[in-house]
Each structure stands twice: as structure tokens, then as C-alpha cells.
CSV table of N, CA, C and O in Angstrom, one decimal:
chain,number,residue,atom,x,y,z
A,1,UNK,N,0.8,-1.2,0.0
A,1,UNK,CA,0.0,0.0,0.0
A,1,UNK,C,0.9,1.2,0.0
A,1,UNK,O,0.9,2.0,1.0
A,2,UNK,N,1.5,1.5,-1.1
A,2,UNK,CA,2.4,2.6,-1.2
A,2,UNK,C,1.7,3.9,-1.0
A,2,UNK,O,2.2,4.9,-0.4
A,3,UNK,N,0.4,4.0,-1.5
A,3,UNK,CA,-0.3,5.2,-1.3
A,3,UNK,C,-0.5,5.6,0.1
A,3,UNK,O,-0.5,6.8,0.5
A,4,UNK,N,-0.7,4.6,1.0
A,4,UNK,CA,-0.9,4.9,2.4
A,4,UNK,C,0.4,5.4,3.1
A,4,UNK,O,0.4,6.3,3.9
A,5,UNK,N,1.5,4.8,2.7
A,5,UNK,CA,2.8,5.2,3.2
A,5,UNK,C,3.2,6.6,2.8
A,5,UNK,O,3.9,7.3,3.5
A,6,UNK,N,2.6,7.1,1.7
A,6,UNK,CA,2.9,8.4,1.2
A,6,UNK,C,2.1,9.6,1.8
A,6,UNK,O,2.3,10.7,1.5
A,7,UNK,N,1.1,9.2,2.6
A,7,UNK,CA,0.2,10.2,3.2
A,7,UNK,C,0.9,10.8,4.5
A,7,UNK,O,1.7,10.1,5.1
A,8,UNK,N,0.5,12.0,4.8
A,8,UNK,CA,1.0,12.5,6.1
A,8,UNK,C,0.5,11.6,7.3
A,8,UNK,O,-0.5,10.9,7.2
A,9,UNK,N,1.3,11.6,8.3
A,9,UNK,CA,1.1,10.7,9.4
A,9,UNK,C,-0.3,10.7,10.0
A,9,UNK,O,-0.9,9.7,10.3
A,10,UNK,N,-0.9,11.9,10.2
A,10,UNK,CA,-2.2,12.1,10.7
A,10,UNK,C,-3.3,11.4,9.8
A,10,UNK,O,-4.2,10.7,10.2
A,11,UNK,N,-3.1,11.7,8.5
A,11,UNK,CA,-4.0,11.1,7.5
A,11,UNK,C,-3.9,9.6,7.5
A,11,UNK,O,-4.9,8.8,7.4
A,12,UNK,N,-2.7,9.1,7.5
A,12,UNK,CA,-2.4,7.7,7.5
A,12,UNK,C,-3.1,7.0,8.7
A,12,UNK,O,-3.7,6.0,8.6
A,13,UNK,N,-3.0,7.6,9.9
A,13,UNK,CA,-3.6,7.1,11.1
A,13,UNK,C,-5.1,7.0,10.9
A,13,UNK,O,-5.8,6.0,11.3
A,14,UNK,N,-5.7,8.1,10.3
A,14,UNK,CA,-7.2,8.1,10.1
A,14,UNK,C,-7.6,6.9,9.2
A,14,UNK,O,-8.6,6.2,9.4
A,15,UNK,N,-6.8,6.6,8.1
A,15,UNK,CA,-7.1,5.5,7.2
A,15,UNK,C,-7.0,4.2,8.0
A,15,UNK,O,-7.9,3.3,7.8
A,16,UNK,N,-5.9,4.0,8.7
A,16,UNK,CA,-5.7,2.8,9.4
A,16,UNK,C,-6.8,2.5,10.4
A,16,UNK,O,-7.3,1.4,10.5
A,17,UNK,N,-7.2,3.5,11.2
A,17,UNK,CA,-8.3,3.3,12.1
A,17,UNK,C,-9.6,3.0,11.5
A,17,UNK,O,-10.4,2.2,12.0
A,18,UNK,N,-9.9,3.6,10.3
A,18,UNK,CA,-11.1,3.3,9.6
A,18,UNK,C,-11.1,1.8,9.0
A,18,UNK,O,-12.0,1.1,9.2
A,19,UNK,N,-10.0,1.5,8.4
A,19,UNK,CA,-9.9,0.2,7.7
A,19,UNK,C,-9.9,-1.0,8.7
A,19,UNK,O,-10.5,-2.0,8.4
A,20,UNK,N,-9.4,-0.8,9.9
A,20,UNK,CA,-9.4,-1.9,10.9
A,20,UNK,C,-10.8,-2.3,11.3
A,20,UNK,O,-11.0,-3.4,11.8
A,21,UNK,N,-11.8,-1.4,11.1
A,21,UNK,CA,-13.1,-1.7,11.6
A,21,UNK,C,-14.0,-2.5,10.6
A,21,UNK,O,-15.1,-2.8,10.8
A,22,UNK,N,-13.3,-3.0,9.5
A,22,UNK,CA,-14.1,-3.7,8.5
A,22,UNK,C,-13.3,-5.0,8.1
A,22,UNK,O,-12.1,-5.2,8.4
A,23,UNK,N,-14.0,-5.9,7.5
A,23,UNK,CA,-13.5,-7.3,7.2
A,23,UNK,C,-12.7,-7.3,5.9
A,23,UNK,O,-12.5,-8.4,5.4
A,24,UNK,N,-12.3,-6.2,5.3
A,24,UNK,CA,-11.6,-6.2,4.1
A,24,UNK,C,-10.1,-6.1,4.3
A,24,UNK,O,-9.7,-5.4,5.3
A,25,UNK,N,-9.3,-6.8,3.5
A,25,UNK,CA,-7.9,-6.7,3.7
A,25,UNK,C,-7.3,-5.5,3.0
A,25,UNK,O,-8.0,-4.8,2.3
A,26,UNK,N,-6.0,-5.3,3.2
A,26,UNK,CA,-5.3,-4.1,2.6
A,26,UNK,C,-5.4,-4.1,1.1
A,26,UNK,O,-5.5,-3.0,0.5
A,27,UNK,N,-5.3,-5.2,0.5
A,27,UNK,CA,-5.3,-5.3,-1.0
A,27,UNK,C,-6.7,-4.8,-1.5
A,27,UNK,O,-6.8,-4.1,-2.5
A,28,UNK,N,-7.8,-5.2,-0.8
A,28,UNK,CA,-9.1,-4.8,-1.2
A,28,UNK,C,-9.3,-3.2,-1.0
A,28,UNK,O,-9.9,-2.6,-1.9
A,29,UNK,N,-8.7,-2.7,0.1
A,29,UNK,CA,-8.8,-1.2,0.2
A,29,UNK,C,-8.1,-0.5,-0.9
A,29,UNK,O,-8.5,0.5,-1.4
A,30,UNK,N,-6.9,-1.0,-1.2
A,30,UNK,CA,-6.1,-0.4,-2.3
A,30,UNK,C,-6.8,-0.5,-3.6
A,30,UNK,O,-6.9,0.5,-4.3
A,31,UNK,N,-7.4,-1.6,-3.9
A,31,UNK,CA,-8.1,-1.8,-5.2
A,31,UNK,C,-9.4,-0.9,-5.2
A,31,UNK,O,-9.7,-0.3,-6.2
A,32,UNK,N,-10.1,-0.8,-4.1
A,32,UNK,CA,-11.3,0.1,-4.0
A,32,UNK,C,-10.9,1.5,-4.2
A,32,UNK,O,-11.6,2.3,-4.9
A,33,UNK,N,-9.9,1.9,-3.5
A,33,UNK,CA,-9.4,3.3,-3.6
A,33,UNK,C,-9.0,3.7,-5.1
A,33,UNK,O,-9.3,4.7,-5.6
A,34,UNK,N,-8.3,2.8,-5.7
A,34,UNK,CA,-7.9,2.9,-7.1
A,34,UNK,C,-9.1,3.0,-8.0
A,34,UNK,O,-9.2,3.8,-8.9
A,35,UNK,N,-10.1,2.1,-7.7
A,35,UNK,CA,-11.3,2.1,-8.6
A,35,UNK,C,-12.1,3.4,-8.4
A,35,UNK,O,-12.5,4.0,-9.4
A,36,UNK,N,-12.2,3.9,-7.2
A,36,UNK,CA,-12.9,5.2,-7.0
A,36,UNK,C,-12.2,6.3,-7.7
A,36,UNK,O,-12.8,7.1,-8.3
A,37,UNK,N,-10.9,6.3,-7.6
A,37,UNK,CA,-10.1,7.3,-8.3
A,37,UNK,C,-10.3,7.3,-9.8
A,37,UNK,O,-10.5,8.3,-10.5
A,38,UNK,N,-10.4,6.1,-10.4
A,38,UNK,CA,-10.6,5.9,-11.8
A,38,UNK,C,-12.1,6.4,-12.2
A,38,UNK,O,-12.2,7.1,-13.2
A,39,UNK,N,-13.0,6.1,-11.4
A,39,UNK,CA,-14.4,6.5,-11.6
A,39,UNK,C,-14.5,8.0,-11.6
A,39,UNK,O,-15.2,8.7,-12.4
A,40,UNK,N,-13.8,8.6,-10.6
A,40,UNK,CA,-13.9,10.1,-10.5
A,40,UNK,C,-13.2,10.7,-11.7
A,40,UNK,O,-13.7,11.7,-12.3
A,41,UNK,N,-12.1,10.2,-12.1
A,41,UNK,CA,-11.3,10.7,-13.3
A,41,UNK,C,-12.2,10.6,-14.5
A,41,UNK,O,-12.3,11.6,-15.3
A,42,UNK,N,-12.9,9.5,-14.7
A,42,UNK,CA,-13.8,9.4,-15.8
A,42,UNK,C,-14.9,10.4,-15.9
A,42,UNK,O,-15.4,10.8,-16.9
A,43,UNK,N,-15.3,10.9,-14.7
A,43,UNK,CA,-16.3,11.9,-14.6
A,43,UNK,C,-15.8,13.3,-14.5
A,43,UNK,O,-16.5,14.3,-14.3
A,44,UNK,N,-14.4,13.4,-14.6
A,44,UNK,CA,-13.8,14.7,-14.5
A,44,UNK,C,-13.9,15.4,-13.2
A,44,UNK,O,-14.0,16.6,-13.0
A,45,UNK,N,-13.8,14.5,-12.1
A,45,UNK,CA,-13.9,15.0,-10.8
A,45,UNK,C,-12.7,14.6,-9.9
A,45,UNK,O,-11.9,13.7,-10.3
A,46,UNK,N,-12.6,15.2,-8.8
A,46,UNK,CA,-11.5,14.9,-7.8
A,46,UNK,C,-12.1,15.0,-6.4
A,46,UNK,O,-13.0,15.7,-6.2
A,47,UNK,N,-11.5,14.2,-5.5
A,47,UNK,CA,-11.9,14.3,-4.1
A,47,UNK,C,-10.7,14.3,-3.2
A,47,UNK,O,-9.7,13.7,-3.5
A,48,UNK,N,-10.8,15.0,-2.0
A,48,UNK,CA,-9.7,14.9,-1.1
A,48,UNK,C,-9.7,13.6,-0.3
A,48,UNK,O,-10.6,12.9,-0.3
A,49,UNK,N,-8.6,13.4,0.5
A,49,UNK,CA,-8.5,12.2,1.2
A,49,UNK,C,-9.6,11.9,2.2
A,49,UNK,O,-10.2,10.8,2.3
A,50,UNK,N,-10.0,12.9,3.0
A,50,UNK,CA,-11.1,12.6,3.9
A,50,UNK,C,-12.4,12.2,3.2
A,50,UNK,O,-13.1,11.4,3.7
A,51,UNK,N,-12.7,12.8,2.1
A,51,UNK,CA,-13.9,12.5,1.3
A,51,UNK,C,-13.8,11.1,0.7
A,51,UNK,O,-14.8,10.3,0.8
A,52,UNK,N,-12.6,10.7,0.2
A,52,UNK,CA,-12.4,9.4,-0.3
A,52,UNK,C,-12.6,8.3,0.8
A,52,UNK,O,-13.2,7.3,0.7
A,53,UNK,N,-11.9,8.6,2.0
A,53,UNK,CA,-12.0,7.7,3.1
A,53,UNK,C,-13.5,7.5,3.6
A,53,UNK,O,-13.9,6.4,3.8
A,54,UNK,N,-14.2,8.6,3.6
A,54,UNK,CA,-15.6,8.6,4.1
A,54,UNK,C,-16.4,7.8,3.1
A,54,UNK,O,-17.2,6.9,3.5
A,55,UNK,N,-16.2,8.0,1.8
A,55,UNK,CA,-17.0,7.3,0.8
A,55,UNK,C,-16.7,5.8,0.8
A,55,UNK,O,-17.6,5.0,0.8
A,56,UNK,N,-15.4,5.4,0.9
A,56,UNK,CA,-15.1,4.0,1.0
A,56,UNK,C,-15.6,3.3,2.3
A,56,UNK,O,-16.0,2.2,2.3
A,57,UNK,N,-15.6,4.1,3.4
A,57,UNK,CA,-16.2,3.6,4.6
A,57,UNK,C,-17.7,3.3,4.4
A,57,UNK,O,-18.2,2.2,4.9
A,58,UNK,N,-18.4,4.2,3.8
A,58,UNK,CA,-19.8,4.0,3.5
A,58,UNK,C,-20.0,2.7,2.6
A,58,UNK,O,-20.9,2.0,2.8
A,59,UNK,N,-19.2,2.6,1.6
A,59,UNK,CA,-19.2,1.4,0.7
A,59,UNK,C,-19.0,0.2,1.5
A,59,UNK,O,-19.8,-0.8,1.4
A,60,UNK,N,-18.0,0.1,2.4
A,60,UNK,CA,-17.8,-1.0,3.2
A,60,UNK,C,-19.0,-1.3,4.2
A,60,UNK,O,-19.3,-2.5,4.3
A,61,UNK,N,-19.5,-0.3,4.7
A,61,UNK,CA,-20.7,-0.5,5.6
A,61,UNK,C,-21.9,-1.1,4.8
A,61,UNK,O,-22.7,-1.8,5.4
A,62,UNK,N,-22.0,-0.7,3.6
A,62,UNK,CA,-23.2,-1.1,2.8
A,62,UNK,C,-23.2,-2.6,2.6
A,62,UNK,O,-24.3,-3.2,2.4
A,63,UNK,N,-22.0,-3.2,2.6
A,63,UNK,CA,-22.0,-4.6,2.4
A,63,UNK,C,-21.9,-5.5,3.7
A,63,UNK,O,-21.9,-6.7,3.6
A,64,UNK,N,-22.0,-4.8,4.8
A,64,UNK,CA,-21.9,-5.4,6.1
A,64,UNK,C,-23.0,-6.4,6.4
A,64,UNK,O,-22.8,-7.3,7.2
A,65,UNK,N,-24.1,-6.3,5.8
A,65,UNK,CA,-25.2,-7.1,6.2
A,65,UNK,C,-25.4,-8.3,5.1
A,65,UNK,O,-26.3,-9.1,5.3
A,66,UNK,N,-24.5,-8.3,4.2
A,66,UNK,CA,-24.6,-9.3,3.1
A,66,UNK,C,-23.7,-10.5,3.4
A,66,UNK,O,-22.5,-10.3,3.8
A,67,UNK,N,-24.1,-11.7,3.2
A,67,UNK,CA,-23.3,-12.9,3.3
A,67,UNK,C,-23.4,-13.7,2.1
A,67,UNK,O,-24.5,-14.0,1.7
A,68,UNK,N,-22.3,-14.1,1.5
A,68,UNK,CA,-21.0,-13.8,1.8
A,68,UNK,C,-20.7,-12.3,1.4
A,68,UNK,O,-21.4,-11.7,0.6
A,69,UNK,N,-19.7,-11.8,2.1
A,69,UNK,CA,-19.3,-10.4,1.9
A,69,UNK,C,-18.8,-10.2,0.4
A,69,UNK,O,-17.9,-10.8,0.0
A,70,UNK,N,-19.5,-9.2,-0.3
A,70,UNK,CA,-19.0,-9.0,-1.7
A,70,UNK,C,-17.7,-8.2,-1.7
A,70,UNK,O,-17.3,-7.6,-0.7
A,71,UNK,N,-17.0,-8.3,-2.8
A,71,UNK,CA,-15.8,-7.5,-2.9
A,71,UNK,C,-16.0,-6.1,-2.7
A,71,UNK,O,-17.0,-5.5,-3.2
A,72,UNK,N,-15.1,-5.4,-2.1
A,72,UNK,CA,-15.2,-4.0,-1.9
A,72,UNK,C,-15.3,-3.2,-3.2
A,72,UNK,O,-16.1,-2.2,-3.3
A,73,UNK,N,-14.6,-3.6,-4.2
A,73,UNK,CA,-14.6,-3.0,-5.5
A,73,UNK,C,-16.0,-3.0,-6.1
A,73,UNK,O,-16.5,-2.0,-6.7
A,74,UNK,N,-16.8,-4.1,-5.9
A,74,UNK,CA,-18.1,-4.2,-6.4
A,74,UNK,C,-19.1,-3.2,-5.7
A,74,UNK,O,-20.0,-2.7,-6.3
A,75,UNK,N,-18.8,-3.1,-4.4
A,75,UNK,CA,-19.6,-2.2,-3.6
A,75,UNK,C,-19.4,-0.7,-4.0
A,75,UNK,O,-20.3,0.1,-4.2
A,76,UNK,N,-18.1,-0.4,-4.3
A,76,UNK,CA,-17.8,0.9,-4.8
A,76,UNK,C,-18.5,1.2,-6.1
A,76,UNK,O,-19.1,2.2,-6.4
A,77,UNK,N,-18.4,0.2,-7.0
A,77,UNK,CA,-19.0,0.4,-8.4
A,77,UNK,C,-20.5,0.6,-8.3
A,77,UNK,O,-21.0,1.4,-8.9
A,78,UNK,N,-21.1,-0.2,-7.5
A,78,UNK,CA,-22.6,-0.2,-7.3
A,78,UNK,C,-23.0,1.2,-6.7
A,78,UNK,O,-24.0,1.8,-7.3
A,79,UNK,N,-22.4,1.6,-5.7
A,79,UNK,CA,-22.8,2.9,-5.0
A,79,UNK,C,-22.5,4.1,-5.9
A,79,UNK,O,-23.3,5.0,-6.0
A,80,UNK,N,-21.3,4.0,-6.6
A,80,UNK,CA,-21.0,5.1,-7.5
A,80,UNK,C,-22.0,5.2,-8.6
A,80,UNK,O,-22.4,6.3,-9.0
A,81,UNK,N,-22.3,4.1,-9.2
A,81,UNK,CA,-23.2,4.1,-10.3
A,81,UNK,C,-24.6,4.6,-9.9
A,81,UNK,O,-25.3,5.3,-10.6
A,82,UNK,N,-25.0,4.2,-8.7
A,82,UNK,CA,-26.3,4.6,-8.2
A,82,UNK,C,-26.4,6.0,-7.7
A,82,UNK,O,-27.4,6.7,-7.9
A,83,UNK,N,-25.3,6.5,-7.0
A,83,UNK,CA,-25.4,7.8,-6.3
A,83,UNK,C,-24.3,8.8,-6.7
A,83,UNK,O,-24.4,10.0,-6.3
A,84,UNK,N,-23.3,8.3,-7.4
A,84,UNK,CA,-22.2,9.2,-7.6
A,84,UNK,C,-21.4,9.5,-6.3
A,84,UNK,O,-21.5,8.8,-5.4
A,85,UNK,N,-20.8,10.7,-6.3
A,85,UNK,CA,-20.1,11.1,-5.1
A,85,UNK,C,-20.3,12.6,-4.9
A,85,UNK,O,-19.6,13.4,-5.6
A,86,UNK,N,-21.2,13.0,-4.1
A,86,UNK,CA,-21.6,14.4,-3.9
A,86,UNK,C,-20.4,15.3,-3.4
A,86,UNK,O,-20.4,16.4,-3.8
A,87,UNK,N,-19.5,14.7,-2.6
A,87,UNK,CA,-18.4,15.5,-2.1
A,87,UNK,C,-17.3,15.7,-3.1
A,87,UNK,O,-16.3,16.5,-2.8
A,88,UNK,N,-17.3,15.1,-4.3
A,88,UNK,CA,-16.3,15.3,-5.3
A,88,UNK,C,-16.5,16.6,-6.0
A,88,UNK,O,-17.6,17.1,-6.1
A,89,UNK,N,-15.4,17.1,-6.5
A,89,UNK,CA,-15.4,18.4,-7.2
A,89,UNK,C,-14.9,18.3,-8.6
A,89,UNK,O,-14.1,17.4,-8.9
A,90,UNK,N,-15.4,19.1,-9.5
A,90,UNK,CA,-14.9,19.1,-10.8
A,90,UNK,C,-13.5,19.5,-10.9
A,90,UNK,O,-13.0,20.4,-10.1
A,91,UNK,N,-12.7,18.9,-11.8
A,91,UNK,CA,-11.3,19.2,-11.9
A,91,UNK,C,-11.1,20.5,-12.7
A,91,UNK,O,-11.8,20.8,-13.6
């Protein structure tokens, strides 16, 4: 997770505390973050780290009641397709 290591320490701590609360591993978080970034780029948008973290947290929570747990990337795709990302800004 090179992206996590490159964040300021306070931001890194926020990500780590959020991720530990869910059943997804580091690779799933990395893939989901990358996917969200791609979706935003396709729409000509950008979001800051707190907004991205919040969005991915909501995506992870949305799958919490489903068994078996779907891939985090599919949750991101479904929620983005249905709702977009209100906190994202045009580039």
C-alpha cells in the first residue's frame, strides 16, 4: 500500500483506524481506492483524502449485512453508479 505510506502521518492514522473496523484486507482497500479514483477521473472529478475515506467507509458499511461479503470494489462500483459522489469536485 504505497499510497498509504505516502500520506501525512495524521491522515495515515485516520485511514488505518477506519480500515481496521471492516473485514476487508489491505489489498481490497487499495483496489477500491484505485477504482474510486478511476471513476472520479472518468467523470472529470477529484476528491480529497477525507472524502475518499468517508466514501469507502460507506461502501464497506453497505456490504456489512450481506453474506458472503461482496468484494469492496463491487460495492464501490454499485454505489458510485447509483449515487455518484456528492463531495467530489470538478477538476
